């Protein structure tokens, strides 16, 4: 009896015909990985893991982007570029989903409250969300604009998944949770900027939803003062997940 496949990916499929509905998901062979975290090690299953790369966008990481315009030194935000250039191809080779989670606001700002707009434009007369950058004219973090695009050094692969977010947490009012559950993901690797803001908020919400969270310290950065980074690393390890090194993960995958 021929059965037809229903489902967008190999982790979550039915097989159906006019006579039968088979809801058994395909069995996946476990691929354990062990990484150092603090004084212990953590083992997770690469078969049910995805990496979430957060806000590696022109507005945060390019000198002519939004942060550069308001006088922020963006060099710290560029620190994850090189390690991600090395890690992402290895993860793709291992069939780990790569998710780009970026600010991508509506042009009409109808899903952005005054409270959120105030954070980035407190006096109402500056360049905030959706306002044009003086040099390029690109609207700040607006979906489809140069400002919101991923930096050219990290061009996504056609297999990657791109998701827009509208708050510091990528789980708020987005497709992220539905996509992860459809992929059968239970473990999330976190990378990107800013470590103490959007990365941390998304990681916390992932923890609250029951995901196992691993922060890739050497693929994450912030333009905030160093004490913000230190506090974030402490709190992730203490409360919300584990701090690990992408270099160690890459080395293991390359040896497999």
PDB file of C-alpha atoms in Angstrom:
ATOM      1  CA  UNK A   1       0.000   0.000   0.000  1.00  0.00           C
ATOM      2  CA  UNK A   2       1.496   3.322  -1.064  1.00  0.00           C
ATOM      3  CA  UNK A   3       1.501   6.018   1.579  1.00  0.00           C
ATOM      4  CA  UNK A   4       1.886   9.752   0.970  1.00  0.00           C
ATOM      5  CA  UNK A   5       3.949  11.964   3.273  1.00  0.00           C
ATOM      6  CA  UNK A   6       2.362  14.894   5.126  1.00  0.00           C
ATOM      7  CA  UNK A   7       4.789  17.182   6.943  1.00  0.00           C
ATOM      8  CA  UNK A   8       7.302  19.910   6.242  1.00  0.00           C
ATOM      9  CA  UNK A   9      10.390  18.124   7.592  1.00  0.00           C
ATOM     10  CA  UNK A  10      11.785  14.704   8.413  1.00  0.00           C
ATOM     11  CA  UNK A  11      11.142  15.050  12.153  1.00  0.00           C
ATOM     12  CA  UNK A  12       7.399  15.618  12.041  1.00  0.00           C
ATOM     13  CA  UNK A  13       5.565  13.646   9.359  1.00  0.00           C
ATOM     14  CA  UNK A  14       2.462  11.533   8.919  1.00  0.00           C
ATOM     15  CA  UNK A  15       2.007   8.925   6.192  1.00  0.00           C
ATOM     16  CA  UNK A  16      -1.488   8.714   4.740  1.00  0.00           C
ATOM     17  CA  UNK A  17      -3.571   7.081   2.064  1.00  0.00           C
ATOM     18  CA  UNK A  18      -7.265   6.652   1.313  1.00  0.00           C
ATOM     19  CA  UNK A  19      -7.309   3.664   3.676  1.00  0.00           C
ATOM     20  CA  UNK A  20      -4.820   4.585   6.423  1.00  0.00           C
ATOM     21  CA  UNK A  21      -3.413   7.382   8.583  1.00  0.00           C
ATOM     22  CA  UNK A  22      -0.053   6.553  10.164  1.00  0.00           C
ATOM     23  CA  UNK A  23       0.869   9.195  12.755  1.00  0.00           C
ATOM     24  CA  UNK A  24       4.126   7.553  13.902  1.00  0.00           C
ATOM     25  CA  UNK A  25       7.007   9.989  13.501  1.00  0.00           C
ATOM     26  CA  UNK A  26      10.182   8.677  11.859  1.00  0.00           C
ATOM     27  CA  UNK A  27      12.707   7.349  14.367  1.00  0.00           C
ATOM     28  CA  UNK A  28      15.875   9.456  14.584  1.00  0.00           C
ATOM     29  CA  UNK A  29      19.218   8.010  15.645  1.00  0.00           C
ATOM     30  CA  UNK A  30      20.631   9.946  18.600  1.00  0.00           C
ATOM     31  CA  UNK A  31      23.815  11.973  18.002  1.00  0.00           C
ATOM     32  CA  UNK A  32      25.175  12.862  21.458  1.00  0.00           C
ATOM     33  CA  UNK A  33      27.596  15.742  21.922  1.00  0.00           C
ATOM     34  CA  UNK A  34      29.391  16.513  25.188  1.00  0.00           C
ATOM     35  CA  UNK A  35      30.664  20.014  25.986  1.00  0.00           C
ATOM     36  CA  UNK A  36      32.360  21.551  29.007  1.00  0.00           C
ATOM     37  CA  UNK A  37      30.279  23.992  31.037  1.00  0.00           C
ATOM     38  CA  UNK A  38      31.741  25.386  34.226  1.00  0.00           C
ATOM     39  CA  UNK A  39      32.981  22.560  36.438  1.00  0.00           C
ATOM     40  CA  UNK A  40      30.877  19.894  34.705  1.00  0.00           C
ATOM     41  CA  UNK A  41      29.999  18.679  31.221  1.00  0.00           C
ATOM     42  CA  UNK A  42      26.637  18.684  29.454  1.00  0.00           C
ATOM     43  CA  UNK A  43      25.478  16.101  26.915  1.00  0.00           C
ATOM     44  CA  UNK A  44      22.791  16.934  24.356  1.00  0.00           C
ATOM     45  CA  UNK A  45      21.370  15.306  21.250  1.00  0.00           C
ATOM     46  CA  UNK A  46      22.429  17.036  18.047  1.00  0.00           C
ATOM     47  CA  UNK A  47      19.504  15.339  16.310  1.00  0.00           C
ATOM     48  CA  UNK A  48      17.096  17.570  18.247  1.00  0.00           C
ATOM     49  CA  UNK A  49      19.181  20.752  18.298  1.00  0.00           C
ATOM     50  CA  UNK A  50      19.016  24.065  16.407  1.00  0.00           C
ATOM     51  CA  UNK A  51      21.160  27.183  16.522  1.00  0.00           C
ATOM     52  CA  UNK A  52      19.475  30.563  16.877  1.00  0.00           C
ATOM     53  CA  UNK A  53      21.603  33.455  15.609  1.00  0.00           C
ATOM     54  CA  UNK A  54      20.188  36.733  16.890  1.00  0.00           C
ATOM     55  CA  UNK A  55      20.400  40.239  15.417  1.00  0.00           C
ATOM     56  CA  UNK A  56      23.622  39.979  13.417  1.00  0.00           C
ATOM     57  CA  UNK A  57      22.215  42.849  11.346  1.00  0.00           C
ATOM     58  CA  UNK A  58      23.619  45.967   9.722  1.00  0.00           C
ATOM     59  CA  UNK A  59      21.918  48.237  12.231  1.00  0.00           C
ATOM     60  CA  UNK A  60      23.823  46.557  15.071  1.00  0.00           C
ATOM     61  CA  UNK A  61      27.036  45.375  13.432  1.00  0.00           C
ATOM     62  CA  UNK A  62      27.822  47.720  10.516  1.00  0.00           C
ATOM     63  CA  UNK A  63      29.576  51.066  11.137  1.00  0.00           C
ATOM     64  CA  UNK A  64      26.958  52.820   8.978  1.00  0.00           C
ATOM     65  CA  UNK A  65      24.045  51.184  10.784  1.00  0.00           C
ATOM     66  CA  UNK A  66      21.836  52.490  13.538  1.00  0.00           C
ATOM     67  CA  UNK A  67      24.185  51.974  16.488  1.00  0.00           C
ATOM     68  CA  UNK A  68      27.065  53.481  14.566  1.00  0.00           C
ATOM     69  CA  UNK A  69      24.893  56.506  13.767  1.00  0.00           C
ATOM     70  CA  UNK A  70      24.146  57.178  17.434  1.00  0.00           C
ATOM     71  CA  UNK A  71      27.839  56.938  18.351  1.00  0.00           C
ATOM     72  CA  UNK A  72      28.127  53.349  19.593  1.00  0.00           C
ATOM     73  CA  UNK A  73      31.352  51.479  18.851  1.00  0.00           C
ATOM     74  CA  UNK A  74      30.055  48.457  16.893  1.00  0.00           C
ATOM     75  CA  UNK A  75      33.368  46.576  16.857  1.00  0.00           C
ATOM     76  CA  UNK A  76      32.375  44.425  19.857  1.00  0.00           C
ATOM     77  CA  UNK A  77      29.161  43.453  18.036  1.00  0.00           C
ATOM     78  CA  UNK A  78      31.231  42.201  15.113  1.00  0.00           C
ATOM     79  CA  UNK A  79      33.159  39.744  17.278  1.00  0.00           C
ATOM     80  CA  UNK A  80      30.790  36.798  16.586  1.00  0.00           C
ATOM     81  CA  UNK A  81      31.202  37.117  12.793  1.00  0.00           C
ATOM     82  CA  UNK A  82      34.450  35.153  12.452  1.00  0.00           C
ATOM     83  CA  UNK A  83      33.533  32.240  14.768  1.00  0.00           C
ATOM     84  CA  UNK A  84      30.096  31.962  13.145  1.00  0.00           C
ATOM     85  CA  UNK A  85      31.708  31.877   9.705  1.00  0.00           C
ATOM     86  CA  UNK A  86      33.557  28.748  10.845  1.00  0.00           C
ATOM     87  CA  UNK A  87      30.804  27.115  12.923  1.00  0.00           C
ATOM     88  CA  UNK A  88      27.719  27.480  10.725  1.00  0.00           C
ATOM     89  CA  UNK A  89      28.996  25.427   7.753  1.00  0.00           C
ATOM     90  CA  UNK A  90      29.901  22.613  10.156  1.00  0.00           C
ATOM     91  CA  UNK A  91      26.422  22.697  11.733  1.00  0.00           C
ATOM     92  CA  UNK A  92      24.771  22.691   8.317  1.00  0.00           C
ATOM     93  CA  UNK A  93      26.879  19.689   7.339  1.00  0.00           C
ATOM     94  CA  UNK A  94      25.560  17.968  10.471  1.00  0.00           C
ATOM     95  CA  UNK A  95      21.984  18.903   9.409  1.00  0.00           C
ATOM     96  CA  UNK A  96      21.465  21.173  12.414  1.00  0.00           C
ATOM     97  CA  UNK A  97      18.845  23.837  11.555  1.00  0.00           C
ATOM     98  CA  UNK A  98      20.281  27.358  11.401  1.00  0.00           C
ATOM     99  CA  UNK A  99      17.732  29.989  12.433  1.00  0.00           C
ATOM    100  CA  UNK A 100      18.328  33.697  11.840  1.00  0.00           C
ATOM    101  CA  UNK A 101      16.208  35.609  14.349  1.00  0.00           C
ATOM    102  CA  UNK A 102      16.213  39.315  13.492  1.00  0.00           C
ATOM    103  CA  UNK A 103      14.354  42.527  14.138  1.00  0.00           C
ATOM    104  CA  UNK A 104      12.055  43.056  11.141  1.00  0.00           C
ATOM    105  CA  UNK A 105       9.378  45.589  11.994  1.00  0.00           C
ATOM    106  CA  UNK A 106       6.295  46.534   9.992  1.00  0.00           C
ATOM    107  CA  UNK A 107       6.577  49.800   8.016  1.00  0.00           C
ATOM    108  CA  UNK A 108       3.423  51.121   9.733  1.00  0.00           C
ATOM    109  CA  UNK A 109       4.700  50.182  13.238  1.00  0.00           C
ATOM    110  CA  UNK A 110       1.221  48.955  14.164  1.00  0.00           C
ATOM    111  CA  UNK A 111       2.602  46.173  16.366  1.00  0.00           C
ATOM    112  CA  UNK A 112       5.018  48.493  18.197  1.00  0.00           C
ATOM    113  CA  UNK A 113       3.760  50.228  21.325  1.00  0.00           C
ATOM    114  CA  UNK A 114       4.804  53.732  22.437  1.00  0.00           C
ATOM    115  CA  UNK A 115       6.584  52.101  25.383  1.00  0.00           C
ATOM    116  CA  UNK A 116       8.774  50.124  22.991  1.00  0.00           C
ATOM    117  CA  UNK A 117       9.391  53.083  20.689  1.00  0.00           C
ATOM    118  CA  UNK A 118      10.372  55.185  23.708  1.00  0.00           C
ATOM    119  CA  UNK A 119      13.248  52.821  24.585  1.00  0.00           C
ATOM    120  CA  UNK A 120      14.997  53.690  21.320  1.00  0.00           C
ATOM    121  CA  UNK A 121      13.807  57.286  20.872  1.00  0.00           C
ATOM    122  CA  UNK A 122      13.204  58.668  24.378  1.00  0.00           C
ATOM    123  CA  UNK A 123      12.695  62.302  23.350  1.00  0.00           C
ATOM    124  CA  UNK A 124      10.795  61.616  20.145  1.00  0.00           C
ATOM    125  CA  UNK A 125      13.123  63.722  18.005  1.00  0.00           C
ATOM    126  CA  UNK A 126      15.878  61.187  17.272  1.00  0.00           C
ATOM    127  CA  UNK A 127      16.318  58.267  14.875  1.00  0.00           C
ATOM    128  CA  UNK A 128      14.322  55.377  16.334  1.00  0.00           C
ATOM    129  CA  UNK A 129      12.611  52.235  15.050  1.00  0.00           C
ATOM    130  CA  UNK A 130      11.419  52.756  11.491  1.00  0.00           C
ATOM    131  CA  UNK A 131      13.047  56.172  11.059  1.00  0.00           C
ATOM    132  CA  UNK A 132      15.431  56.656   8.101  1.00  0.00           C
ATOM    133  CA  UNK A 133      19.159  56.529   8.722  1.00  0.00           C
ATOM    134  CA  UNK A 134      20.811  59.798   7.631  1.00  0.00           C
ATOM    135  CA  UNK A 135      23.508  58.141   5.486  1.00  0.00           C
ATOM    136  CA  UNK A 136      21.584  55.404   3.671  1.00  0.00           C
ATOM    137  CA  UNK A 137      17.962  56.429   4.176  1.00  0.00           C
ATOM    138  CA  UNK A 138      17.208  52.843   5.246  1.00  0.00           C
ATOM    139  CA  UNK A 139      14.469  52.670   7.896  1.00  0.00           C
ATOM    140  CA  UNK A 140      15.827  51.374  11.185  1.00  0.00           C
ATOM    141  CA  UNK A 141      15.208  47.623  11.635  1.00  0.00           C
ATOM    142  CA  UNK A 142      12.317  47.602   9.176  1.00  0.00           C
ATOM    143  CA  UNK A 143      11.706  44.280   7.435  1.00  0.00           C
ATOM    144  CA  UNK A 144      13.219  44.249   3.936  1.00  0.00           C
ATOM    145  CA  UNK A 145      15.513  47.232   4.503  1.00  0.00           C
ATOM    146  CA  UNK A 146      19.307  47.333   4.354  1.00  0.00           C
ATOM    147  CA  UNK A 147      19.265  48.323   8.008  1.00  0.00           C
ATOM    148  CA  UNK A 148      17.575  45.065   9.040  1.00  0.00           C
ATOM    149  CA  UNK A 149      19.564  42.826   6.702  1.00  0.00           C
ATOM    150  CA  UNK A 150      22.127  40.347   8.025  1.00  0.00           C
ATOM    151  CA  UNK A 151      25.704  41.589   7.651  1.00  0.00           C
ATOM    152  CA  UNK A 152      27.196  40.514   4.332  1.00  0.00           C
ATOM    153  CA  UNK A 153      29.916  38.452   5.999  1.00  0.00           C
ATOM    154  CA  UNK A 154      27.217  36.046   7.270  1.00  0.00           C
ATOM    155  CA  UNK A 155      25.096  35.476   4.164  1.00  0.00           C
ATOM    156  CA  UNK A 156      22.461  32.844   5.042  1.00  0.00           C
ATOM    157  CA  UNK A 157      22.346  29.543   3.221  1.00  0.00           C
ATOM    158  CA  UNK A 158      19.241  28.616   1.229  1.00  0.00           C
ATOM    159  CA  UNK A 159      18.531  25.868   3.783  1.00  0.00           C
ATOM    160  CA  UNK A 160      18.484  28.312   6.703  1.00  0.00           C
ATOM    161  CA  UNK A 161      15.339  29.602   8.389  1.00  0.00           C
ATOM    162  CA  UNK A 162      14.682  33.319   8.773  1.00  0.00           C
ATOM    163  CA  UNK A 163      12.276  34.649  11.408  1.00  0.00           C
ATOM    164  CA  UNK A 164      11.378  38.258  12.188  1.00  0.00           C
ATOM    165  CA  UNK A 165      10.960  39.409  15.773  1.00  0.00           C
ATOM    166  CA  UNK A 166       9.462  42.573  17.220  1.00  0.00           C
ATOM    167  CA  UNK A 167      10.705  42.627  20.811  1.00  0.00           C
ATOM    168  CA  UNK A 168      13.908  41.794  22.625  1.00  0.00           C
ATOM    169  CA  UNK A 169      12.519  38.285  23.066  1.00  0.00           C
ATOM    170  CA  UNK A 170      12.189  36.438  19.785  1.00  0.00           C
ATOM    171  CA  UNK A 171       9.376  34.306  21.186  1.00  0.00           C
ATOM    172  CA  UNK A 172       6.964  37.208  21.633  1.00  0.00           C
ATOM    173  CA  UNK A 173       4.354  37.399  18.854  1.00  0.00           C
ATOM    174  CA  UNK A 174       6.493  35.386  16.418  1.00  0.00           C
ATOM    175  CA  UNK A 175       6.601  32.009  14.638  1.00  0.00           C
ATOM    176  CA  UNK A 176       9.698  30.838  16.478  1.00  0.00           C
ATOM    177  CA  UNK A 177       8.102  28.431  18.956  1.00  0.00           C
ATOM    178  CA  UNK A 178       5.849  26.789  16.344  1.00  0.00           C
ATOM    179  CA  UNK A 179       8.759  26.261  13.952  1.00  0.00           C
ATOM    180  CA  UNK A 180      11.007  24.770  16.641  1.00  0.00           C
ATOM    181  CA  UNK A 181       8.339  22.339  17.797  1.00  0.00           C
ATOM    182  CA  UNK A 182       7.587  21.331  14.210  1.00  0.00           C
ATOM    183  CA  UNK A 183      11.298  20.568  13.780  1.00  0.00           C
ATOM    184  CA  UNK A 184      11.343  18.412  16.906  1.00  0.00           C
ATOM    185  CA  UNK A 185      13.887  20.695  18.585  1.00  0.00           C
ATOM    186  CA  UNK A 186      14.463  20.385  22.329  1.00  0.00           C
ATOM    187  CA  UNK A 187      17.929  21.984  22.596  1.00  0.00           C
ATOM    188  CA  UNK A 188      18.843  25.481  21.435  1.00  0.00           C
ATOM    189  CA  UNK A 189      22.292  26.926  20.816  1.00  0.00           C
ATOM    190  CA  UNK A 190      22.308  30.720  21.156  1.00  0.00           C
ATOM    191  CA  UNK A 191      24.577  33.203  19.368  1.00  0.00           C
ATOM    192  CA  UNK A 192      24.526  36.852  18.312  1.00  0.00           C
ATOM    193  CA  UNK A 193      23.977  40.286  19.828  1.00  0.00           C
ATOM    194  CA  UNK A 194      23.349  41.921  22.151  1.00  0.00           C
ATOM    195  CA  UNK A 195      24.199  39.233  24.672  1.00  0.00           C
ATOM    196  CA  UNK A 196      22.628  41.032  27.632  1.00  0.00           C
ATOM    197  CA  UNK A 197      19.509  42.134  25.773  1.00  0.00           C
ATOM    198  CA  UNK A 198      17.930  40.242  22.849  1.00  0.00           C
ATOM    199  CA  UNK A 199      20.055  37.108  23.250  1.00  0.00           C
ATOM    200  CA  UNK A 200      19.355  36.895  26.975  1.00  0.00           C
ATOM    201  CA  UNK A 201      15.637  37.696  26.687  1.00  0.00           C
ATOM    202  CA  UNK A 202      15.130  35.063  23.991  1.00  0.00           C
ATOM    203  CA  UNK A 203      17.159  32.494  25.920  1.00  0.00           C
ATOM    204  CA  UNK A 204      15.144  33.146  29.072  1.00  0.00           C
ATOM    205  CA  UNK A 205      11.861  32.704  27.223  1.00  0.00           C
ATOM    206  CA  UNK A 206      13.177  29.496  25.682  1.00  0.00           C
ATOM    207  CA  UNK A 207      14.001  28.221  29.170  1.00  0.00           C
ATOM    208  CA  UNK A 208      10.540  29.172  30.408  1.00  0.00           C
ATOM    209  CA  UNK A 209       9.041  27.128  27.540  1.00  0.00           C
ATOM    210  CA  UNK A 210      11.028  24.033  28.446  1.00  0.00           C
ATOM    211  CA  UNK A 211      13.859  24.164  25.892  1.00  0.00           C
ATOM    212  CA  UNK A 212      17.380  23.192  26.944  1.00  0.00           C
ATOM    213  CA  UNK A 213      19.531  26.296  26.387  1.00  0.00           C
ATOM    214  CA  UNK A 214      23.240  26.450  25.575  1.00  0.00           C
ATOM    215  CA  UNK A 215      24.832  29.854  25.146  1.00  0.00           C
ATOM    216  CA  UNK A 216      27.801  29.874  22.763  1.00  0.00           C
ATOM    217  CA  UNK A 217      29.993  32.342  24.620  1.00  0.00           C
ATOM    218  CA  UNK A 218      32.497  32.841  21.808  1.00  0.00           C
ATOM    219  CA  UNK A 219      29.700  33.472  19.272  1.00  0.00           C
ATOM    220  CA  UNK A 220      27.933  36.097  21.399  1.00  0.00           C
ATOM    221  CA  UNK A 221      28.768  39.725  22.156  1.00  0.00           C
ATOM    222  CA  UNK A 222      27.437  43.035  23.395  1.00  0.00           C
ATOM    223  CA  UNK A 223      28.190  46.718  23.051  1.00  0.00           C
ATOM    224  CA  UNK A 224      27.176  47.195  26.698  1.00  0.00           C
ATOM    225  CA  UNK A 225      29.738  47.615  29.491  1.00  0.00           C
ATOM    226  CA  UNK A 226      31.702  44.507  30.496  1.00  0.00           C
ATOM    227  CA  UNK A 227      29.778  44.085  33.747  1.00  0.00           C
ATOM    228  CA  UNK A 228      26.621  43.466  31.678  1.00  0.00           C
ATOM    229  CA  UNK A 229      28.346  40.603  29.888  1.00  0.00           C
ATOM    230  CA  UNK A 230      29.665  39.174  33.140  1.00  0.00           C
ATOM    231  CA  UNK A 231      26.235  39.301  34.795  1.00  0.00           C
ATOM    232  CA  UNK A 232      24.587  37.681  31.774  1.00  0.00           C
ATOM    233  CA  UNK A 233      27.051  34.794  31.666  1.00  0.00           C
ATOM    234  CA  UNK A 234      26.596  34.271  35.392  1.00  0.00           C
ATOM    235  CA  UNK A 235      22.807  34.285  35.222  1.00  0.00           C
ATOM    236  CA  UNK A 236      22.617  31.982  32.198  1.00  0.00           C
ATOM    237  CA  UNK A 237      24.848  29.411  33.903  1.00  0.00           C
ATOM    238  CA  UNK A 238      23.119  29.826  37.252  1.00  0.00           C
ATOM    239  CA  UNK A 239      19.460  29.974  36.214  1.00  0.00           C
ATOM    240  CA  UNK A 240      18.621  29.509  32.544  1.00  0.00           C
ATOM    241  CA  UNK A 241      20.979  27.037  30.886  1.00  0.00           C
ATOM    242  CA  UNK A 242      24.663  26.433  30.229  1.00  0.00           C
ATOM    243  CA  UNK A 243      27.558  28.484  28.897  1.00  0.00           C
ATOM    244  CA  UNK A 244      29.673  26.555  26.372  1.00  0.00           C
ATOM    245  CA  UNK A 245      32.268  27.244  23.687  1.00  0.00           C
ATOM    246  CA  UNK A 246      31.503  27.040  19.966  1.00  0.00           C
ATOM    247  CA  UNK A 247      35.142  26.203  19.289  1.00  0.00           C
ATOM    248  CA  UNK A 248      34.803  22.993  21.312  1.00  0.00           C
ATOM    249  CA  UNK A 249      31.574  22.095  19.509  1.00  0.00           C
ATOM    250  CA  UNK A 250      33.157  22.735  16.122  1.00  0.00           C
ATOM    251  CA  UNK A 251      36.178  20.617  16.983  1.00  0.00           C
ATOM    252  CA  UNK A 252      33.974  17.669  17.970  1.00  0.00           C
ATOM    253  CA  UNK A 253      31.850  17.865  14.838  1.00  0.00           C
ATOM    254  CA  UNK A 254      34.873  18.091  12.589  1.00  0.00           C
ATOM    255  CA  UNK A 255      36.296  14.941  14.205  1.00  0.00           C
ATOM    256  CA  UNK A 256      33.113  12.905  13.677  1.00  0.00           C
TER     257      UNK A 256
END
